[in-house]
Tab-separated table of C-alpha atoms and ligand atoms in Angstrom:
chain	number	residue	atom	x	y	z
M	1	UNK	CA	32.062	6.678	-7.100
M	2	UNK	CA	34.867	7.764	-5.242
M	3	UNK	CA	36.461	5.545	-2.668
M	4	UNK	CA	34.437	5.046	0.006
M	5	UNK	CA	34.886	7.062	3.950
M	6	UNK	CA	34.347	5.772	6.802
M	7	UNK	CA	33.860	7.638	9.686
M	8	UNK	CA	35.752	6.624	13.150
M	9	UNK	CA	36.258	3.404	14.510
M	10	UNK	CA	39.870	3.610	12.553
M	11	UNK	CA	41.811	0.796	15.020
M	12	UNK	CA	38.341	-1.856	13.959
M	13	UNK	CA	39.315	-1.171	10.302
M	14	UNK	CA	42.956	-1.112	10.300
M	15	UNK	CA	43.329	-4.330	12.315
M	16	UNK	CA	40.545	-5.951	9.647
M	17	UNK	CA	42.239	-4.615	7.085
M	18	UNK	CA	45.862	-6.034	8.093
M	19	UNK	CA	43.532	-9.493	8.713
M	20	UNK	CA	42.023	-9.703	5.320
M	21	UNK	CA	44.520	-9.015	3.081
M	22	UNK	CA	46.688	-11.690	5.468
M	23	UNK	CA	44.013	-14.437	4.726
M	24	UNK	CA	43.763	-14.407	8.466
M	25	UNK	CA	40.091	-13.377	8.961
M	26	UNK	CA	38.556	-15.052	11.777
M	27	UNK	CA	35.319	-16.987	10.981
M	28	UNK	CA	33.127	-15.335	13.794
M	29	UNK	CA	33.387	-11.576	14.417
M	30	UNK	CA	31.475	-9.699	16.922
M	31	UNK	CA	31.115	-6.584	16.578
M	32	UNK	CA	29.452	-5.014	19.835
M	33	UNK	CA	28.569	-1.273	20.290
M	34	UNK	CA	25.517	1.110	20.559
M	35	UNK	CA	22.947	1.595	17.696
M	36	UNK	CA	24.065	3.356	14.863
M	37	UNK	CA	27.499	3.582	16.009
M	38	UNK	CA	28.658	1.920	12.223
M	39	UNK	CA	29.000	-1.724	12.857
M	40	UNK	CA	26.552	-2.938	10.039
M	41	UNK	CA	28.421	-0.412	7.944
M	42	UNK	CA	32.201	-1.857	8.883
M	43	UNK	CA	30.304	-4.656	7.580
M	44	UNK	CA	29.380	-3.804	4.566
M	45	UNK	CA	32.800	-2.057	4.142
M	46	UNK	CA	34.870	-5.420	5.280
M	47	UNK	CA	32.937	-7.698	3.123
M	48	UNK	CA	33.645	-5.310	0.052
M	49	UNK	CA	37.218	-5.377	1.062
M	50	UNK	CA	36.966	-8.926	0.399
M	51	UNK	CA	35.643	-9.268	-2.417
M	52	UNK	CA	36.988	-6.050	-3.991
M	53	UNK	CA	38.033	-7.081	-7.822
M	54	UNK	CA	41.538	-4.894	-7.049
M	55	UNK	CA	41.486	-6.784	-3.544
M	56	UNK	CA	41.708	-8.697	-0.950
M	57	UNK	CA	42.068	-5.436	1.307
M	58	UNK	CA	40.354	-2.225	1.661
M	59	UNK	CA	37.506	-2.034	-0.496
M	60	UNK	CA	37.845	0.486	-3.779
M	61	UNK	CA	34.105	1.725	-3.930
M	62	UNK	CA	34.494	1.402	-7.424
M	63	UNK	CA	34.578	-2.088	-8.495
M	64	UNK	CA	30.786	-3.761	-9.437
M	65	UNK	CA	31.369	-6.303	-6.189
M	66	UNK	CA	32.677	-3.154	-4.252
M	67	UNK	CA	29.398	-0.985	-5.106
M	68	UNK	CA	26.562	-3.448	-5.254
M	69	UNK	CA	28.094	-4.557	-1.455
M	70	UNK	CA	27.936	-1.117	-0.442
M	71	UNK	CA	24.995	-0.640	-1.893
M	72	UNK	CA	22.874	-3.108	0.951
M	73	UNK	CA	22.721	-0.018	3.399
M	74	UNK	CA	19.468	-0.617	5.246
M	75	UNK	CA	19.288	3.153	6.518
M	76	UNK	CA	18.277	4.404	2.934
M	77	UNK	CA	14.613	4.965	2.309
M	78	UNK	CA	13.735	2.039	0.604
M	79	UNK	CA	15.202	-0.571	3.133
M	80	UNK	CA	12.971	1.358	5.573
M	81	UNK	CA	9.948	1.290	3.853
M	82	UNK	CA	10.347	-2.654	2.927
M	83	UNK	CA	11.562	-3.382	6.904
M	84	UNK	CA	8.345	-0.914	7.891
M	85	UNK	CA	6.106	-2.879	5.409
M	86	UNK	CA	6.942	-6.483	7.227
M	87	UNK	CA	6.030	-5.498	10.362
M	88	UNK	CA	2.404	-5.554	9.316
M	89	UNK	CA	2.184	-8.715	7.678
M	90	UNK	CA	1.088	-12.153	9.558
M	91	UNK	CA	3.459	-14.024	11.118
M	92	UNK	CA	2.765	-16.920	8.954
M	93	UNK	CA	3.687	-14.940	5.630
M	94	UNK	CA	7.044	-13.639	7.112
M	95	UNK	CA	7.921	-16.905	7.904
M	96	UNK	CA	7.260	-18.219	4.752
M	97	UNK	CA	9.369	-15.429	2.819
M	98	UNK	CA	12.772	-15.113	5.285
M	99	UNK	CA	14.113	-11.494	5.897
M	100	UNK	CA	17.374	-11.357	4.122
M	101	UNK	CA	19.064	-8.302	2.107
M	102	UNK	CA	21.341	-9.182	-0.568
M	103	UNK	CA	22.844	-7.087	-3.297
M	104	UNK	CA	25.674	-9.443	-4.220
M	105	UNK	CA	25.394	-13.534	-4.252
M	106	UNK	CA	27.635	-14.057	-1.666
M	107	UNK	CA	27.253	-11.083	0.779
M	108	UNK	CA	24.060	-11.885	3.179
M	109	UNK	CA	22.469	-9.641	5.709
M	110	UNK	CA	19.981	-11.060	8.248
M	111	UNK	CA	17.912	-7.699	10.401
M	112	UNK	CA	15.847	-9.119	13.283
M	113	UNK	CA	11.855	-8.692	11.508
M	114	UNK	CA	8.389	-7.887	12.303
M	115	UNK	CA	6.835	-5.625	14.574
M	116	UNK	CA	9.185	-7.669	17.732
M	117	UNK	CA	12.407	-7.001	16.160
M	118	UNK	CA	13.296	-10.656	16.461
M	119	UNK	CA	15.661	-13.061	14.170
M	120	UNK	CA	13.297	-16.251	14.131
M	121	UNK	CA	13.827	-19.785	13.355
M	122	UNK	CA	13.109	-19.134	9.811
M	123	UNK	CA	16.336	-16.961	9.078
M	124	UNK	CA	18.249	-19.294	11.119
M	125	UNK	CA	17.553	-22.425	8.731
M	126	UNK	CA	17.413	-20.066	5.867
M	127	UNK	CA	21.157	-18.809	7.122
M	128	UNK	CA	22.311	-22.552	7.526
M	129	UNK	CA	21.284	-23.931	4.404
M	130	UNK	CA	23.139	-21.053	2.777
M	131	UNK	CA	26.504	-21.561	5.064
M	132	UNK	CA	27.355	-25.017	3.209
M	133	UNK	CA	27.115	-23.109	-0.169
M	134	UNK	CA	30.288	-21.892	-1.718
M	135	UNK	CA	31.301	-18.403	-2.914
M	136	UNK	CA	28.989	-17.829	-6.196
M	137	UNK	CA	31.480	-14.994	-7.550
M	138	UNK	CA	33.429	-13.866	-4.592
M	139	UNK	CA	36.522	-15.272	-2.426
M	140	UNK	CA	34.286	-15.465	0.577
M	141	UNK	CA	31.186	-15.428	1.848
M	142	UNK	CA	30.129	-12.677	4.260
M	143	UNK	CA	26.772	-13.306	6.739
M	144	UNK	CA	26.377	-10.344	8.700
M	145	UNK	CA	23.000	-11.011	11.549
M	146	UNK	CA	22.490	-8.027	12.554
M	147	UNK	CA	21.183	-7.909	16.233
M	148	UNK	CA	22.349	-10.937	16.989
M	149	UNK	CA	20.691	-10.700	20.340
M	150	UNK	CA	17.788	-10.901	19.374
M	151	UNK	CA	17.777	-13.848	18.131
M	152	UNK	CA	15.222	-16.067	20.180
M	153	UNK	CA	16.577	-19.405	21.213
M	154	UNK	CA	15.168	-21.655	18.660
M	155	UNK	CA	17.453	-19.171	16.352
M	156	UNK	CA	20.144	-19.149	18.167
M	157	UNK	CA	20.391	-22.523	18.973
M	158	UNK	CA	20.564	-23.260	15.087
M	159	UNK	CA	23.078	-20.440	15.101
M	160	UNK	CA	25.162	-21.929	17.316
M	161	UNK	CA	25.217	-25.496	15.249
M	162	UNK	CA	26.446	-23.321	11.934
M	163	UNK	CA	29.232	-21.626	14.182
M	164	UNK	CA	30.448	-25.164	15.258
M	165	UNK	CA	30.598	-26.942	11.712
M	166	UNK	CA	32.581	-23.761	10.228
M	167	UNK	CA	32.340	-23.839	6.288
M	168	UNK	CA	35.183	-22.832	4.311
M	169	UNK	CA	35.108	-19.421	2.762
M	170	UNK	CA	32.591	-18.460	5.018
M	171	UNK	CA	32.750	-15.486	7.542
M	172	UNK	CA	29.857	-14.621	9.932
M	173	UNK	CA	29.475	-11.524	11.382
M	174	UNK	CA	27.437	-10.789	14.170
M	175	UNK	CA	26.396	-7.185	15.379
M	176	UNK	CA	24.852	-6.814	19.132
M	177	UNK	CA	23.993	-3.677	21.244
M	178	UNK	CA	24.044	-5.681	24.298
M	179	UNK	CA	25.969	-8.929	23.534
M	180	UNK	CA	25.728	-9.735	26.931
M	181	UNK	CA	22.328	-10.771	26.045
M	182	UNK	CA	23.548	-13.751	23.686
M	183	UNK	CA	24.170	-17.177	24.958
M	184	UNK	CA	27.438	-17.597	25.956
M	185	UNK	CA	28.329	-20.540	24.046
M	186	UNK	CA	28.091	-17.997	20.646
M	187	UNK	CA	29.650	-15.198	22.279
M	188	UNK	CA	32.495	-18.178	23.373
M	189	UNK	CA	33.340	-18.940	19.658
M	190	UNK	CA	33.474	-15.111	18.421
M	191	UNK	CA	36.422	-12.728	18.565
M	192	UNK	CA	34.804	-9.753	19.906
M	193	UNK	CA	35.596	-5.777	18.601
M	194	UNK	CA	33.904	-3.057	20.723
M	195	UNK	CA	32.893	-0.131	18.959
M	196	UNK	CA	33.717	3.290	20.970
M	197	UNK	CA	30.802	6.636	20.452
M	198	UNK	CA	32.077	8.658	17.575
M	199	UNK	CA	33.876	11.755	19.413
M	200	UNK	CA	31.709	14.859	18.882
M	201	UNK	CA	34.342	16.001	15.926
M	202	UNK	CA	33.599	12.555	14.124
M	203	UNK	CA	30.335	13.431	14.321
M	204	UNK	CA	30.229	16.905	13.033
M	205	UNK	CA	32.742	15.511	9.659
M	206	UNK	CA	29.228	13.064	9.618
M	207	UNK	CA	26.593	15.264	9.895
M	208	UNK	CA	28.363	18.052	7.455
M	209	UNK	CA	27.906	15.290	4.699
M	210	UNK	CA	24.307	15.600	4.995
M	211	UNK	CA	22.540	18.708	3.152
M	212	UNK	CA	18.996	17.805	4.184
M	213	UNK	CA	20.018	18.944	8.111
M	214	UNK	CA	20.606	22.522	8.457
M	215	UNK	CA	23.017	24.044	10.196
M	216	UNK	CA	21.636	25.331	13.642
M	217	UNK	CA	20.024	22.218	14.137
M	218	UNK	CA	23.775	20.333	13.227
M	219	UNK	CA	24.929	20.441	16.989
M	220	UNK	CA	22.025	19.767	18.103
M	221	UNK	CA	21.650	16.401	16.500
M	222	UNK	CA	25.316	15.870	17.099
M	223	UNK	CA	24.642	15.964	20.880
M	224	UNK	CA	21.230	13.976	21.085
M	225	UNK	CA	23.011	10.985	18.624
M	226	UNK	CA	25.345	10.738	21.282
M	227	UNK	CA	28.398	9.762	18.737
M	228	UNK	CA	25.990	7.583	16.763
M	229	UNK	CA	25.342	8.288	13.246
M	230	UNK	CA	23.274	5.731	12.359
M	231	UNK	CA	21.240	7.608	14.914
M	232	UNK	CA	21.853	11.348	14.128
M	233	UNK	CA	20.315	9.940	10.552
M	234	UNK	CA	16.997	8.764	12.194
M	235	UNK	CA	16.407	11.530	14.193
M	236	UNK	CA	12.712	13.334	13.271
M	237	UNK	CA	13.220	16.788	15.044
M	238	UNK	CA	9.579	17.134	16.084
M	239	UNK	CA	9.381	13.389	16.870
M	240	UNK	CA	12.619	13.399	18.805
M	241	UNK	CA	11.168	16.608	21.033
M	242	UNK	CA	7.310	14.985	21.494
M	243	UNK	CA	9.055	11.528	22.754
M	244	UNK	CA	11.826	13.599	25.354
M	245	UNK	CA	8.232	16.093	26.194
M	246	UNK	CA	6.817	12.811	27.478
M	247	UNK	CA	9.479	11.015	29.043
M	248	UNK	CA	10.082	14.674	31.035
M	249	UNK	CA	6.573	14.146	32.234
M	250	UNK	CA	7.266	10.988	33.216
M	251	UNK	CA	10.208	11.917	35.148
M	252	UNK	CA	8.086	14.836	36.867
M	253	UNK	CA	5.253	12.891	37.884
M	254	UNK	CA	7.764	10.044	39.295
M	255	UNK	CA	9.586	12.586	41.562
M	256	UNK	CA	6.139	14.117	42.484
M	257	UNK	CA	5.325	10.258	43.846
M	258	UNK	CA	8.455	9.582	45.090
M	259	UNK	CA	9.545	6.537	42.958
M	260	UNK	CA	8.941	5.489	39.185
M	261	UNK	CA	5.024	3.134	40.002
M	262	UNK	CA	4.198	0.822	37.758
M	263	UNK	CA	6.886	1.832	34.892
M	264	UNK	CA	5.466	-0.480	32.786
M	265	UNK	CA	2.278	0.281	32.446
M	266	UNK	CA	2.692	4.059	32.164
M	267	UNK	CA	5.511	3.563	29.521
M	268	UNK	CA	2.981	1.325	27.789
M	269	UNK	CA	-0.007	3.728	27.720
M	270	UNK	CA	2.505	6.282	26.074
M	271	UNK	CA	3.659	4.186	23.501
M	272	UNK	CA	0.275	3.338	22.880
M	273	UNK	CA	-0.587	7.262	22.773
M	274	UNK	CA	2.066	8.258	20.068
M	275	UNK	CA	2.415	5.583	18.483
M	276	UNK	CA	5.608	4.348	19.360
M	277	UNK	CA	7.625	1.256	20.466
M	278	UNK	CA	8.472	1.145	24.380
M	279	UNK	CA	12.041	0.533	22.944
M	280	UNK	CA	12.651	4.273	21.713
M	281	UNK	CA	10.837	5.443	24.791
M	282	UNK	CA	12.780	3.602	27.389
M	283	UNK	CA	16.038	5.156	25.489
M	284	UNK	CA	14.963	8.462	25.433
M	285	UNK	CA	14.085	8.228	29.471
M	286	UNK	CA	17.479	6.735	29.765
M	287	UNK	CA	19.371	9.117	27.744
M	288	UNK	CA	17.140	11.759	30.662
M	289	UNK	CA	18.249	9.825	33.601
M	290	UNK	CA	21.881	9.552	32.347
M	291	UNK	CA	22.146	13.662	31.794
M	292	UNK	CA	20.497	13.906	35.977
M	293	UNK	CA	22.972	11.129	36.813
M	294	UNK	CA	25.529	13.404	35.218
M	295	UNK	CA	24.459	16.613	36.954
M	296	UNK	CA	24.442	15.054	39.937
M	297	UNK	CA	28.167	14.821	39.302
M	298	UNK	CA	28.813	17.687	38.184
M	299	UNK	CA	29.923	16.607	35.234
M	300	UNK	CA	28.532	19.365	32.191
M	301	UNK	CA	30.628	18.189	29.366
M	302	UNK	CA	28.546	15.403	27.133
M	303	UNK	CA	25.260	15.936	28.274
M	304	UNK	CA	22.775	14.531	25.424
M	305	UNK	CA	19.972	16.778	26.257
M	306	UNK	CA	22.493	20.017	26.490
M	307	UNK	CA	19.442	22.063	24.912
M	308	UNK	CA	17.677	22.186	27.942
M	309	UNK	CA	20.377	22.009	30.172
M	310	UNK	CA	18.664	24.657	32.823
M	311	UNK	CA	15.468	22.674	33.113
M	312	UNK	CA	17.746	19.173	33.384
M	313	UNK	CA	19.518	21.213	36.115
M	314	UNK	CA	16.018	22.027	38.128
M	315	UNK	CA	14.947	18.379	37.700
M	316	UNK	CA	18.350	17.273	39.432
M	317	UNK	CA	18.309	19.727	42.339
M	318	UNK	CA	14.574	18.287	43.049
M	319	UNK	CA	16.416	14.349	42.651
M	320	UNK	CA	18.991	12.710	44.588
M	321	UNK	CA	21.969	10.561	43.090
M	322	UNK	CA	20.460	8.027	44.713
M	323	UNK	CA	16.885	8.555	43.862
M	324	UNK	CA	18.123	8.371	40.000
M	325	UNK	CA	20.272	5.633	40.709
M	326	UNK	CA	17.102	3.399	41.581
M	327	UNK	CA	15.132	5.052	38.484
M	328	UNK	CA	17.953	3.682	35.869
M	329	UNK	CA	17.584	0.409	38.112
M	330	UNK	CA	13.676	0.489	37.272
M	331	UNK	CA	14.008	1.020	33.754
M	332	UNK	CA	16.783	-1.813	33.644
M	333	UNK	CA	14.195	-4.014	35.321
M	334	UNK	CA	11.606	-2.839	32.537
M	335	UNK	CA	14.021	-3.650	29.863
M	336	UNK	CA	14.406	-7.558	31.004
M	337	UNK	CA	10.870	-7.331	31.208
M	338	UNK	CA	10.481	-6.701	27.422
M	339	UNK	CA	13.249	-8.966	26.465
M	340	UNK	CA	11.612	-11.665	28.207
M	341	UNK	CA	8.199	-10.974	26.315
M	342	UNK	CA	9.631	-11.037	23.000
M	343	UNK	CA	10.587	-14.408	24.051
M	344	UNK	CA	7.283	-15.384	25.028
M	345	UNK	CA	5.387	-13.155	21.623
M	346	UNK	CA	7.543	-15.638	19.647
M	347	UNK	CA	6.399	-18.631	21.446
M	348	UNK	CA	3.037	-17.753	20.893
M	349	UNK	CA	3.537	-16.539	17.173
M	350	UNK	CA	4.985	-20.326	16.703
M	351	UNK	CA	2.328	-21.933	18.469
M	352	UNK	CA	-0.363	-20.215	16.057
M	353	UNK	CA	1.700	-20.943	12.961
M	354	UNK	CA	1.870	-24.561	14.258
M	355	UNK	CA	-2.245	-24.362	14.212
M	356	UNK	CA	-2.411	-23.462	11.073
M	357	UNK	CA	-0.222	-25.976	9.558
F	401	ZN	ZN1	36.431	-2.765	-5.294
């Protein structure tokens, strides 16, 4: 295996790099950025680095820690299928089986689980029963939650106790989309690294690693990922265009009426419709309302949806600035609304768990 690539976020690396090899790690990173951007993967890469048998430093790719730590990336296939698998069993049986990935002893990954995307209670004590362990094999060990933010509180509040008793040899990396969503006492005690969009040339070095996408449709998927690989991977090409075919509706039918009515609901019957999770439908509208916002502007360059630029161009002479303005505002509000359901889905998930005990 040759050494391993990583793509962009080169400052992140270098600085990690210069940290780890200094013995000057910090015991809580947080490493904030959009989905799929590479933060799980920097991850993966820093806590090879670490325990890299040439190492401490950059991680050789070749060593047995260096592969099977590279080896826990939960894009391929079968990380899918076993993540896909969970959703549909009980409550009650994920809890009693934690969601962890590990391909080395002492390199731990923690995804949110089930069909709520959420990092319960379970993982949490899992996680700090395994902080007051020592390395098995390695000089450290590496706990990367993934999502951090979604984390309910129970979680996070058992989080929160591991981050304050720090255990030696022990590094915790968090990942978060919005980490504006975690309590403040956790984001207080991490040292934060924001992860910039890969720049469309990043992107294109990506996507020309991958066979299975054919050319014409390279750009393409280079604009919709909007400088996200872990994205560009996950795109379905007739999936991606049914989802945006709705959410145009959506848009239509809103500026027919005047305002986006009852958001929720209508968002809710679609994801009912195709089978999808309001999450990937509220990004696709806002990925849509960013493009008008852009328009609006007059700004061309970067728009996600450049495909159908013309008919994005229609939709925004019908639209104000202002008229989109309130629309993102809506689908903010919508957002909050599902974050604060997940909250109460995991209440009532407890509750019945509690029952059955
Ligand atoms: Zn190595």
């Amino acid at each position: 295996m040759p050494a391993p690539t990583l793509i962009g976020h080169q400052r992140i690396a270098d600085s990690l790099w210069r940290m780890v090899s200094e013995g000057r790690l910090p015991q809580t990173l947080l490493f904030a950025g959009q989905a799929g951007v590479g933060k799980t993967t920097l991850a993966r890469h820093l806590a090879a680095g670490i325990n890299c048998s040439i190492g401490p430093g950059k991680p050789c790719g070749d060593c047995s820690p260096c592969q099977r730590i590279l080896a826990a990336d939960l894009s391929k296939q079968e990380y899918r299928k076993i993540l896909a698998d969970r959703r549909k069993l009980p409550a009650a049986k994920r809890s009693e089986n934690p969601l962890i990935v590990a391909t080395h002893p002492d390199v731990l990954i923690f995804p949110p689980d089930g069909p709520m995307r959420i990092i319960g209670i379970d993982q949490a004590r899992l996680l700090r029963n395994q902080a007051r362990l020592s390395p098995s094999e390695g000089r450290r060990r590496i706990f990367v939650i993934k999502n951090a933010e979604r984390a309910n509180s129970e979680a996070a509040n058992a989080l929160l106790k591991t981050l304050e008793e720090p255990a030696p040899n022990l590094t915790i990396i968090l990942t978060s989309v919005n980490p504006y969503l975690l309590p403040a006492t956790i984001r207080s005690r991490s040292i934060p690294f924001y992860f910039d969009a890969l720049s469309p040339a990043e992107i294109e070095i990506f996507l020309n690693t991958r066979e299975d996408i054919s050319d014409s449709l390279r750009k393409q998927v280079g604009a919709w990922s909007r400088g996200s690989p872990g994205v560009a991977l996950s795109i379905d090409v007739a999936e991606f265009l049914a989802r945006r075919k709705a959410m145009l509706a959506l848009v239509r039918t809103a500026l027919a009426k005047g305002e986006f009515v009852q958001l929720a609901s209508e968002m809710d019957a679609i994801a009912r419709k195709q089978a999808e999770s309001i999450d990937v439908l509220a990004e696709m509208l806002s990925s849509l309302l960013r493009d008008l916002l852009r328009l609006h502007l007059k700004v061309k360059d970067g728009l996600t949806h450049r495909d159908i630029a013309t008919e994005l161009a229609q939709l925004a002479g019908q639209s104000t600035f202002a008229w989109t303005e309130r629309a993102v505002a809506a689908l903010d509000m919508l957002e909050q609304l599902q974050q604060t359901n997940i909250q109460k889905q995991i209440a009532l998930e407890a509750y019945a768990l509690s029952m059955r005990k």
